[in-house]
mmCIF file of C-alpha atoms in Angstrom:
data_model
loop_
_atom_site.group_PDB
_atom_site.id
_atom_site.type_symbol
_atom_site.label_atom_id
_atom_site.label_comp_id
_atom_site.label_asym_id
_atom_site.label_seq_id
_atom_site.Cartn_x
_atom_site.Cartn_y
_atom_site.Cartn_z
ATOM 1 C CA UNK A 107 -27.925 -3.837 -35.110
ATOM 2 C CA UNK A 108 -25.801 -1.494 -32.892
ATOM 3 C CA UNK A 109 -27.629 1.541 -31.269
ATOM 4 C CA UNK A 110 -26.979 4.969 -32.522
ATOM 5 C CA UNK A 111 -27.900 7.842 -30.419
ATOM 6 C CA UNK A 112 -29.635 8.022 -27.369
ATOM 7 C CA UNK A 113 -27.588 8.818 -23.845
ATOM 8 C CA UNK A 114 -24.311 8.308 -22.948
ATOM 9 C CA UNK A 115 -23.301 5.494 -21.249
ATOM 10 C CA UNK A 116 -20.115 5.396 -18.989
ATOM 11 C CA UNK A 117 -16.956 6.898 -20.383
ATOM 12 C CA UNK A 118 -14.507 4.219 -22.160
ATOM 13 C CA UNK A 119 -11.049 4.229 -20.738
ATOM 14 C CA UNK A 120 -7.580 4.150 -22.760
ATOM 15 C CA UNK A 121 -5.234 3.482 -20.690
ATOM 16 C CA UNK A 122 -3.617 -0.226 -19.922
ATOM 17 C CA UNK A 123 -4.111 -2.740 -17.648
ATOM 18 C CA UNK A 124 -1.359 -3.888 -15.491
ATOM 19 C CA UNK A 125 -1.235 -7.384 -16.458
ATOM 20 C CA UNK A 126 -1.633 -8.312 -19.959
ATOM 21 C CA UNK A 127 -1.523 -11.355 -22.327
ATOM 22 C CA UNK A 128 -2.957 -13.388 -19.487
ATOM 23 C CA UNK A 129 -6.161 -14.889 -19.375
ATOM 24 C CA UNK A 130 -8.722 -12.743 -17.321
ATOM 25 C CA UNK A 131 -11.261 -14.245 -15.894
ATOM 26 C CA UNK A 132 -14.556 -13.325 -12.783
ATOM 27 C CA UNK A 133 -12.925 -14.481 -9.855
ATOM 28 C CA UNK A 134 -9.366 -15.795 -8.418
ATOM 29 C CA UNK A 135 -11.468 -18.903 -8.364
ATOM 30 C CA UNK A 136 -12.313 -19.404 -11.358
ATOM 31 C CA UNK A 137 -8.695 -19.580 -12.065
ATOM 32 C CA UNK A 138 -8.272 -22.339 -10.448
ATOM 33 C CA UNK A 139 -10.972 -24.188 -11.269
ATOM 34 C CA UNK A 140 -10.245 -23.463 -14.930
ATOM 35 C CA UNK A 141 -6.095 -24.629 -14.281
ATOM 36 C CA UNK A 142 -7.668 -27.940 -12.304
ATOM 37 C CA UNK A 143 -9.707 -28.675 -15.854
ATOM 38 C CA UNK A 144 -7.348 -27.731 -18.202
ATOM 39 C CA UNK A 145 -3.848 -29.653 -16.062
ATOM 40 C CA UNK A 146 -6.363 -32.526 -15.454
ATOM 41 C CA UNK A 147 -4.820 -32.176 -11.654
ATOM 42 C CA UNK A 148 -5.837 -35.505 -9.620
ATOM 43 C CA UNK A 149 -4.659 -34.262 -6.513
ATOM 44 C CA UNK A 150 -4.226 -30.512 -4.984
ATOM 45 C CA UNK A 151 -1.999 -30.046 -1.956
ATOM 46 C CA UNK A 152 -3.726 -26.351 0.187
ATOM 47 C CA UNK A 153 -1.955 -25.282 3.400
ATOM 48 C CA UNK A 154 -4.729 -25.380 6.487
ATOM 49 C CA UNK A 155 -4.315 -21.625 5.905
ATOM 50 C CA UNK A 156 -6.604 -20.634 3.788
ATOM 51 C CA UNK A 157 -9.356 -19.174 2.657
ATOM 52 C CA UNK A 158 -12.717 -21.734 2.841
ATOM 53 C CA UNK A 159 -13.923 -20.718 -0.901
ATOM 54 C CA UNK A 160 -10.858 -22.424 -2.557
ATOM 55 C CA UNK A 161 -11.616 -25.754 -0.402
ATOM 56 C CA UNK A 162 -15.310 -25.796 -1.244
ATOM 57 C CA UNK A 163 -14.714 -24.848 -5.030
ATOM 58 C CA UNK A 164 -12.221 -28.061 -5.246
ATOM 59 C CA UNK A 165 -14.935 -29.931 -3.551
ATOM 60 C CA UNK A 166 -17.517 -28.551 -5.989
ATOM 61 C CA UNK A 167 -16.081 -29.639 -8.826
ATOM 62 C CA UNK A 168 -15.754 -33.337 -7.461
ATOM 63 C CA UNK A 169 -12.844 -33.819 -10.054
ATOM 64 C CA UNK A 170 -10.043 -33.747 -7.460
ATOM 65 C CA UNK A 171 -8.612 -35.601 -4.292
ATOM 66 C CA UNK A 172 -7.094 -32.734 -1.589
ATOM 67 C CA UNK A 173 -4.722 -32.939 0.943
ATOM 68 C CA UNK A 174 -3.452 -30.240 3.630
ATOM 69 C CA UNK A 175 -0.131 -29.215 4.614
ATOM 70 C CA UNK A 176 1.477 -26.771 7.558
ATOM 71 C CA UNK A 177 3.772 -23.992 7.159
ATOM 72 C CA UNK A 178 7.130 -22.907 8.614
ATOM 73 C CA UNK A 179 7.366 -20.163 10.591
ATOM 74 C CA UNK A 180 7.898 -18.154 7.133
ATOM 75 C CA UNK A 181 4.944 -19.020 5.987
ATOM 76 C CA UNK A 182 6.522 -22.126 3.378
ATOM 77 C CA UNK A 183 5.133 -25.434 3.083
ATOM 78 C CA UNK A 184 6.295 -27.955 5.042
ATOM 79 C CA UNK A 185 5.809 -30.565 3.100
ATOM 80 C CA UNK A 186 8.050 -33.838 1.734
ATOM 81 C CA UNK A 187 6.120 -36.277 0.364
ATOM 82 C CA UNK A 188 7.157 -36.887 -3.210
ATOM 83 C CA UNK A 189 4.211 -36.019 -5.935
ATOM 84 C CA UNK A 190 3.272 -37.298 -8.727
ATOM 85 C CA UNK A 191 2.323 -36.173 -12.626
ATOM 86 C CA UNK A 192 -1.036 -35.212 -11.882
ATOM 87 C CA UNK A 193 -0.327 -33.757 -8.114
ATOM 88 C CA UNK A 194 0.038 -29.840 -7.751
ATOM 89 C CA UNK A 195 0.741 -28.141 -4.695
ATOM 90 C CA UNK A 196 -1.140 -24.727 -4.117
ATOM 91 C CA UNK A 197 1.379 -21.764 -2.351
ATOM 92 C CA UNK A 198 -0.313 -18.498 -0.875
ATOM 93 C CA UNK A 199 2.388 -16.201 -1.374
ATOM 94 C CA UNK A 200 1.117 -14.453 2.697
ATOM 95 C CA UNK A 201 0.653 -10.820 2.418
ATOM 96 C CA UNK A 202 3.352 -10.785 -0.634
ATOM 97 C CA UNK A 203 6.181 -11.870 1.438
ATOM 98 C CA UNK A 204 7.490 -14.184 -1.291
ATOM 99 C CA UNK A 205 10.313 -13.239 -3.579
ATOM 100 C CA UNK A 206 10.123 -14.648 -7.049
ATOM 101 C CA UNK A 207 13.852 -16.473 -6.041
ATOM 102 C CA UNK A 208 12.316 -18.032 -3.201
ATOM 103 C CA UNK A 209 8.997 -18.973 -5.826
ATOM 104 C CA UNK A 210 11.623 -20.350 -8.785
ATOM 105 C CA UNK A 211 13.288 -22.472 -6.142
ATOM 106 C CA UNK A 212 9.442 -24.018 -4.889
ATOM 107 C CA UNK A 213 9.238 -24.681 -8.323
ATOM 108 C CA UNK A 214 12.566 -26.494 -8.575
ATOM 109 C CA UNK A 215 11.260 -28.094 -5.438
ATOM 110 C CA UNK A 216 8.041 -29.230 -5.819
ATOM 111 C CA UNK A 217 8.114 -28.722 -9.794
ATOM 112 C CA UNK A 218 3.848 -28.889 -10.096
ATOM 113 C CA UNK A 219 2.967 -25.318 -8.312
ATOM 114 C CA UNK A 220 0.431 -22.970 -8.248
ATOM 115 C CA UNK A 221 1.173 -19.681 -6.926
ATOM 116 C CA UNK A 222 -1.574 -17.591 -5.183
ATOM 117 C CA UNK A 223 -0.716 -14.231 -5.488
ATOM 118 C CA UNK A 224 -4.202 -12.947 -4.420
ATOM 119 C CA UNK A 225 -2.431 -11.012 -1.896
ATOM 120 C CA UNK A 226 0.748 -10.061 -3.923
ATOM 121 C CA UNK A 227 -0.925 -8.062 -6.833
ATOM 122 C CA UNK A 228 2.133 -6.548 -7.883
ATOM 123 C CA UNK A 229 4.488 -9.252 -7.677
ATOM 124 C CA UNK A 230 5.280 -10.241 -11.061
ATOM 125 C CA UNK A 231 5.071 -13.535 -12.311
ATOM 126 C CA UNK A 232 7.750 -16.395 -12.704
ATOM 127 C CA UNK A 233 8.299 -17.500 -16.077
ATOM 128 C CA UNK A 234 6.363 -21.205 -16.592
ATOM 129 C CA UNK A 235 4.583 -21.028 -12.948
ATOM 130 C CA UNK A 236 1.316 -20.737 -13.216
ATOM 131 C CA UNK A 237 0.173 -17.418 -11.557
ATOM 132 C CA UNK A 238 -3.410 -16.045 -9.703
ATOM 133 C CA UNK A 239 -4.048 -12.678 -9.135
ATOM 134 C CA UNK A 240 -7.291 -10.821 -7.809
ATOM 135 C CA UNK A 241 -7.938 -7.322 -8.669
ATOM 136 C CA UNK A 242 -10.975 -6.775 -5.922
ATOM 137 C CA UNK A 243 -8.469 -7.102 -3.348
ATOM 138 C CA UNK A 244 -6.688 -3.893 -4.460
ATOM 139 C CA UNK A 245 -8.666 -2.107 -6.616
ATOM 140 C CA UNK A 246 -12.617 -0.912 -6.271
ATOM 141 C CA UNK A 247 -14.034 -2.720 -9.066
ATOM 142 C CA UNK A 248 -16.684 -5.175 -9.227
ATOM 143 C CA UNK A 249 -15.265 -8.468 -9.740
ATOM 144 C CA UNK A 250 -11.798 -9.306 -12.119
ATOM 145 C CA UNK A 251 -9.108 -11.878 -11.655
ATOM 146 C CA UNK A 252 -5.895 -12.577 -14.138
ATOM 147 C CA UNK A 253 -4.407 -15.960 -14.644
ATOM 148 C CA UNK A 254 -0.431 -16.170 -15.820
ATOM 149 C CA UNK A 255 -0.252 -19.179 -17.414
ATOM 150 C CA UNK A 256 0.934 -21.109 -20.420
ATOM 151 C CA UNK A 257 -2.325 -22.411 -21.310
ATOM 152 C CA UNK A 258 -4.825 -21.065 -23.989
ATOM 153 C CA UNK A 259 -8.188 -19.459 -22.545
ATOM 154 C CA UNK A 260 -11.234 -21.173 -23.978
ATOM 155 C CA UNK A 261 -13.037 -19.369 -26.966
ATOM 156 C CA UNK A 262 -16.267 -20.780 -25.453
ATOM 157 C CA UNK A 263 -16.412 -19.132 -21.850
ATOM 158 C CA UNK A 264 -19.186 -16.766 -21.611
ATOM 159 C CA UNK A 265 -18.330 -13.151 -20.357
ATOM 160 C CA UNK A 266 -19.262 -11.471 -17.318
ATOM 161 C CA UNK A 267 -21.559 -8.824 -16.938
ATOM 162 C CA UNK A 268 -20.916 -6.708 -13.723
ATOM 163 C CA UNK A 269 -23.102 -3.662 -13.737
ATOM 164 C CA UNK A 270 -25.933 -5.269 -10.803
ATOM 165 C CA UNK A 271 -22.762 -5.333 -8.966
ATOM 166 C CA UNK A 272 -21.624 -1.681 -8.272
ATOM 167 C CA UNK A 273 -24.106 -0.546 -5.538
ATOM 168 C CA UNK A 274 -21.734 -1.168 -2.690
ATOM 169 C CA UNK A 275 -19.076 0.765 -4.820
ATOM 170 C CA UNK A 276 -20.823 3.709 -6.026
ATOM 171 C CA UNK A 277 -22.385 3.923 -2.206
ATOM 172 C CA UNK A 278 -19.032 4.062 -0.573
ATOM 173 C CA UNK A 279 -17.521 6.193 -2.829
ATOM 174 C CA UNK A 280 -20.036 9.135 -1.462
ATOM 175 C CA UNK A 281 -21.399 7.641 1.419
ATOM 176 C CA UNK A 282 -19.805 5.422 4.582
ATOM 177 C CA UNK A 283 -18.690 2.274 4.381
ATOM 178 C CA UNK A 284 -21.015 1.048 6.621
ATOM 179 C CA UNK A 285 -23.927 2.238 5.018
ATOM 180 C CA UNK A 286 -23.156 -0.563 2.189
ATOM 181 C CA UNK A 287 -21.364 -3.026 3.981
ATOM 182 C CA UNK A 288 -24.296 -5.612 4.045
ATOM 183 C CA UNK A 289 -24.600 -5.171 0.224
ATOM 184 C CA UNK A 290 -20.791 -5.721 0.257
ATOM 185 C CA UNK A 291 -21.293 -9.092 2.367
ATOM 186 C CA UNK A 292 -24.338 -10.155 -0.273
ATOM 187 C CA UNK A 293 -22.286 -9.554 -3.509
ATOM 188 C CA UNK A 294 -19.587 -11.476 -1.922
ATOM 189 C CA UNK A 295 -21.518 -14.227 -1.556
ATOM 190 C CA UNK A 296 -23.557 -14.288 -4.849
ATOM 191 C CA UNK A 297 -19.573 -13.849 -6.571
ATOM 192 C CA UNK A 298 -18.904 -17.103 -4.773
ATOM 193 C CA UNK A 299 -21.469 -18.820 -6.467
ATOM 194 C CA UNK A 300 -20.554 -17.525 -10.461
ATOM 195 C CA UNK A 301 -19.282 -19.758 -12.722
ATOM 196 C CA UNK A 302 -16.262 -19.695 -14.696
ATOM 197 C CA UNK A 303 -16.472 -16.477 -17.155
ATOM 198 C CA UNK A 304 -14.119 -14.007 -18.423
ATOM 199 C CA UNK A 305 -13.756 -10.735 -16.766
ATOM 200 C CA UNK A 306 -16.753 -8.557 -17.661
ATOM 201 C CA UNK A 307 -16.064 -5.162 -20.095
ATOM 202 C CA UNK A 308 -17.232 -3.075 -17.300
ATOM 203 C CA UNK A 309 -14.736 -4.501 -14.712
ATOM 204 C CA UNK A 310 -11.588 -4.079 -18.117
ATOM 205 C CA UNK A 311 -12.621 -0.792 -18.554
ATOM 206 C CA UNK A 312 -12.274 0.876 -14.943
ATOM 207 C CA UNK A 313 -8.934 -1.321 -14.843
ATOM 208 C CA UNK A 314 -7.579 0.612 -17.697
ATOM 209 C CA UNK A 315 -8.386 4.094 -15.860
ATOM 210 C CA UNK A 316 -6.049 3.412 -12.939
ATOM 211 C CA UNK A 317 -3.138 5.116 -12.050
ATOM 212 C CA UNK A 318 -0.983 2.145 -11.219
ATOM 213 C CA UNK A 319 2.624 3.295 -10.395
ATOM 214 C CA UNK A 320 0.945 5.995 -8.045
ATOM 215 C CA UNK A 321 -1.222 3.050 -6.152
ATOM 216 C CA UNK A 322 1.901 0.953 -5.816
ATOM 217 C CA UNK A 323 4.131 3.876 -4.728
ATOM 218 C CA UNK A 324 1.467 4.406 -2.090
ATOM 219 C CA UNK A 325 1.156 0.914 -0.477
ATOM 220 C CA UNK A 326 4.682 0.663 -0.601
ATOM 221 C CA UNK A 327 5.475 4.352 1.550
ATOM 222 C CA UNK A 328 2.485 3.196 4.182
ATOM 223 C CA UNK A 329 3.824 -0.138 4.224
ATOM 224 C CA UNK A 330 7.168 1.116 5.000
ATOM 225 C CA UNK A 331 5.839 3.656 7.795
ATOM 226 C CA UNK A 332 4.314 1.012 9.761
ATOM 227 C CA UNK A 333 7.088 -1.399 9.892
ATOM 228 C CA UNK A 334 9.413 1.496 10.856
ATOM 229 C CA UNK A 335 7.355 1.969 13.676
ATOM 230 C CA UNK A 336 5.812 -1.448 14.733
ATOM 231 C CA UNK A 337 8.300 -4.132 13.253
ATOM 232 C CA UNK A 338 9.947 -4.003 17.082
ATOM 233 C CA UNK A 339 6.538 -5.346 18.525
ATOM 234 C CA UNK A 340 6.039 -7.914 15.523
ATOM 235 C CA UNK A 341 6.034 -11.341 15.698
ATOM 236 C CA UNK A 342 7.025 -11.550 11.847
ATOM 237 C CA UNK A 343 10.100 -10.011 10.530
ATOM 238 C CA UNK A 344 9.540 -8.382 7.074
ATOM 239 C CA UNK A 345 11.499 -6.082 4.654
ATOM 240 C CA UNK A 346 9.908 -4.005 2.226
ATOM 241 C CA UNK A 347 7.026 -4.950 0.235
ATOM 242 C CA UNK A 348 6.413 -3.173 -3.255
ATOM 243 C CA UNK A 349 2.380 -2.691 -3.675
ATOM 244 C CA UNK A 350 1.739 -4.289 -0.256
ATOM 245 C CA UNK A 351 -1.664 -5.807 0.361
ATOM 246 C CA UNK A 352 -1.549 -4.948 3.959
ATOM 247 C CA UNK A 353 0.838 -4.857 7.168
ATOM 248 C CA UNK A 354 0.862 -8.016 8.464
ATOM 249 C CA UNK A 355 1.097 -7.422 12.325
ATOM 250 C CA UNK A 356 1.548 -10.717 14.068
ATOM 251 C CA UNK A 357 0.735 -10.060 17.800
ATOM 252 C CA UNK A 358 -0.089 -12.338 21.186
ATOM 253 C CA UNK A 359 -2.648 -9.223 22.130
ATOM 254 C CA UNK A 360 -4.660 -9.215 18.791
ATOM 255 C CA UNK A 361 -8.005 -9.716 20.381
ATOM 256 C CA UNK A 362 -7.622 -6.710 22.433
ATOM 257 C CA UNK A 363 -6.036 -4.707 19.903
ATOM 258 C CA UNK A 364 -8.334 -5.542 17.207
ATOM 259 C CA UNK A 365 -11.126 -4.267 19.490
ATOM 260 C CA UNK A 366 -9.544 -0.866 20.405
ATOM 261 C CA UNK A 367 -9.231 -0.170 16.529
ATOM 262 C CA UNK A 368 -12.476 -1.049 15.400
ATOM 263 C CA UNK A 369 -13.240 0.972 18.609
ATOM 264 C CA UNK A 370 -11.255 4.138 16.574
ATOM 265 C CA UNK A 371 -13.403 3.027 13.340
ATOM 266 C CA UNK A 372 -9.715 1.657 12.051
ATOM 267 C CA UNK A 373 -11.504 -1.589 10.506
ATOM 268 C CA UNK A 374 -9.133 -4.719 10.855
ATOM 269 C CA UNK A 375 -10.680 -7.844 9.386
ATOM 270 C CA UNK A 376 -10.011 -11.316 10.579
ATOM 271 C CA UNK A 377 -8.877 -13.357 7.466
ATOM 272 C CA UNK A 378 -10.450 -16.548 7.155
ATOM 273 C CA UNK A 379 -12.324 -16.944 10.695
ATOM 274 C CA UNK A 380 -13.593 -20.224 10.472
ATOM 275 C CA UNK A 381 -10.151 -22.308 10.112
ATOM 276 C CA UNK A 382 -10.177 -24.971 12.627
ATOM 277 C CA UNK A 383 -6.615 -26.296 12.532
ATOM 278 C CA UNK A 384 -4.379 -25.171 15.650
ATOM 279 C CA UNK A 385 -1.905 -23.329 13.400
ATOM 280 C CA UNK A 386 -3.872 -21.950 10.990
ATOM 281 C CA UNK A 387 -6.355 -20.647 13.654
ATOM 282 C CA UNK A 388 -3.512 -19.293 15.331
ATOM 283 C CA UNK A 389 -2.565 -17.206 12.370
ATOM 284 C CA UNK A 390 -5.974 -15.763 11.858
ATOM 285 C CA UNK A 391 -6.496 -14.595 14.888
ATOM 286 C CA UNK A 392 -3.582 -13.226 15.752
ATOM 287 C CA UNK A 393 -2.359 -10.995 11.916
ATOM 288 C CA UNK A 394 -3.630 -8.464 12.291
ATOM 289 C CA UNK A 395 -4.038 -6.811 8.207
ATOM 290 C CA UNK A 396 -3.517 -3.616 9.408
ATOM 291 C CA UNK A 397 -4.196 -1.260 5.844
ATOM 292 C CA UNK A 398 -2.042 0.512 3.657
ATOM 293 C CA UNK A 399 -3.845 1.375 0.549
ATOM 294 C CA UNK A 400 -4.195 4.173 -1.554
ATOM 295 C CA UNK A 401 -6.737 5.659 0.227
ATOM 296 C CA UNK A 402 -4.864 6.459 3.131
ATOM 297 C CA UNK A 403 -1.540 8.762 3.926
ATOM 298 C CA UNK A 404 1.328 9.201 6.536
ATOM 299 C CA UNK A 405 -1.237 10.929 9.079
ATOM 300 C CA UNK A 406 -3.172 7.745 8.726
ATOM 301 C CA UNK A 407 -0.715 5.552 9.442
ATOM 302 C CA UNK A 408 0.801 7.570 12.441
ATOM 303 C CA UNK A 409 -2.497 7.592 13.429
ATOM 304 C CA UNK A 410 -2.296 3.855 13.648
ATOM 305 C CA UNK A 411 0.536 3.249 15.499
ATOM 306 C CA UNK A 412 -0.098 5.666 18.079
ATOM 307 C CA UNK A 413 -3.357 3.178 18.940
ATOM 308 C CA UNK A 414 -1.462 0.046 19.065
ATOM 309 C CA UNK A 415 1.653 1.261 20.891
ATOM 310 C CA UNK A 416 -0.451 2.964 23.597
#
């Protein structure tokens, strides 16, 4: 029987999501764990470049044989080998530097692909590639991934339920974020570990309240700032990025650098620190993600660049 009465919970949102007849699901993940079931893929090609959780969530399931690959220095696989029905290979489209031409001719290439665009939220999808995107990577909300795909979601996966994970959110949006960056670490950790459900209500519901074209317009202008300034001292060459994830600053002094902005309470993350592989380590350590989100302006970025060209 539904409840009448009583006091009012949080405030439904009307708006739309920005991605829509997909599947949403928990976590980036999840979507591949659900496209490994559902393709009944054998064998998954990852680039030594990569985050740890989609290795040990291939191994998890036990269902699948993986091999590794290297990348170019644009960030493609270099890989020949011919594959087979049941072999996919699995492309990170790096900080969104991947065009959707350059993604429809990996597809003509490789014809089984997967593309990651966990970094690339606002790249849109190519038509008959199957497609992951995470929303915590741009947006403050609990949990929340979308899959593009041609498949058909499951009527019997179980939805999410995110309210026990808001803490860290509703800390830092009053507090520091390093009053709540332990709980941050913990949820992280406990998300890791959930199944395969679709995206909870709570997690649809603050997605519908955003103000998306502003976000994008945003990330794009900071983006743009710090590669007018910076892309003379940067190892990679980019062009503009709509929506960017990040600035990808590719530098020989990243140790030091990284120091002297933490130092400033700039807070640069390593990306995957425990790769072992001489290129991939190389990479981490040395892209810097320098931010470019909403939260921040052209002061902030000025502010920025005057630290790492001093």
């Amino acid at each position: 029987m539904r409840e009448i009465g009583g006091y009012i919970e949080l405030e439904y949102n009307y708006g739309t999501e920005y991605y829509e007849n997909c599947i949403a699901l928990n976590t980036a993940r999840n979507c591949l764990s659900y496209l490994i079931k559902k393709r009944n893929i054998k064998k998954l090609l990852l680039p030594y470049y990569l985050c740890d959780t989609v290795r040990e969530k291939c191994e998890e399931m036990g269902c699948v044989n993986l091999e590794f690959y290297k990348l170019n220095n644009h960030l493609l696989p270099i890989y020949d080998k011919k594959m087979n029905e049941n072999e996919y290979i699995y492309i990170v489209n790096y900080y969104g530097l991947l065009n959707n031409e350059i993604i429809q001719q990996l597809k003509e290439r490789y014809h089984n692909i997967i593309i990651d665009n966990v970094q690339a939220f606002f790249a849109k999808p190519v038509k008959n590639v199957d497609t992951i995107y995470s929303c915590r990577k741009f947006f403050g909300v609990p949990d929340g991934a979308y899959l593009y795909t041609n498949l058909q979601l499951d009527n019997n996966i179980i939805r999410d339920k995110s309210n026990g994970r808001m803490q860290h959110l509703l800390g830092r949006f009053e507090n520091l974020a390093s009053e709540y960056y332990d709980l941050y670490k913990e949820i992280n950790i406990k998300l890791k570990k959930e199944p395969l459900k679709q995206m909870s209500k709570l997690t649809h519901n603050l997605l519908k309240g955003l103000d998306y074209e502003r976000i994008k317009q945003i990330r794009t202008s900071n983006f743009d700032i710090l590669n007018s300034k910076l892309k003379k001292y940067n190892k990679i060459q980019v062009k503009e990025i709509v929506g960017a994830y990040c600035y990808p600053f590719y530098t020989d002094d990243a140790k030091t650098l990284r120091e002297k902005l933490i130092e400033n309470k700039v807070y640069v993350p390593i990306l995957w620190p425990n790769l072992i592989e001489n290129q991939a380590k190389e990479f981490a350590n040395n892209i810097l993600p320098l931010p470019v989100d909403q939260r921040y302006n052209i002061d902030d970025m000025t502010y920025i660049c005057d630290l790492i060209i001093q």
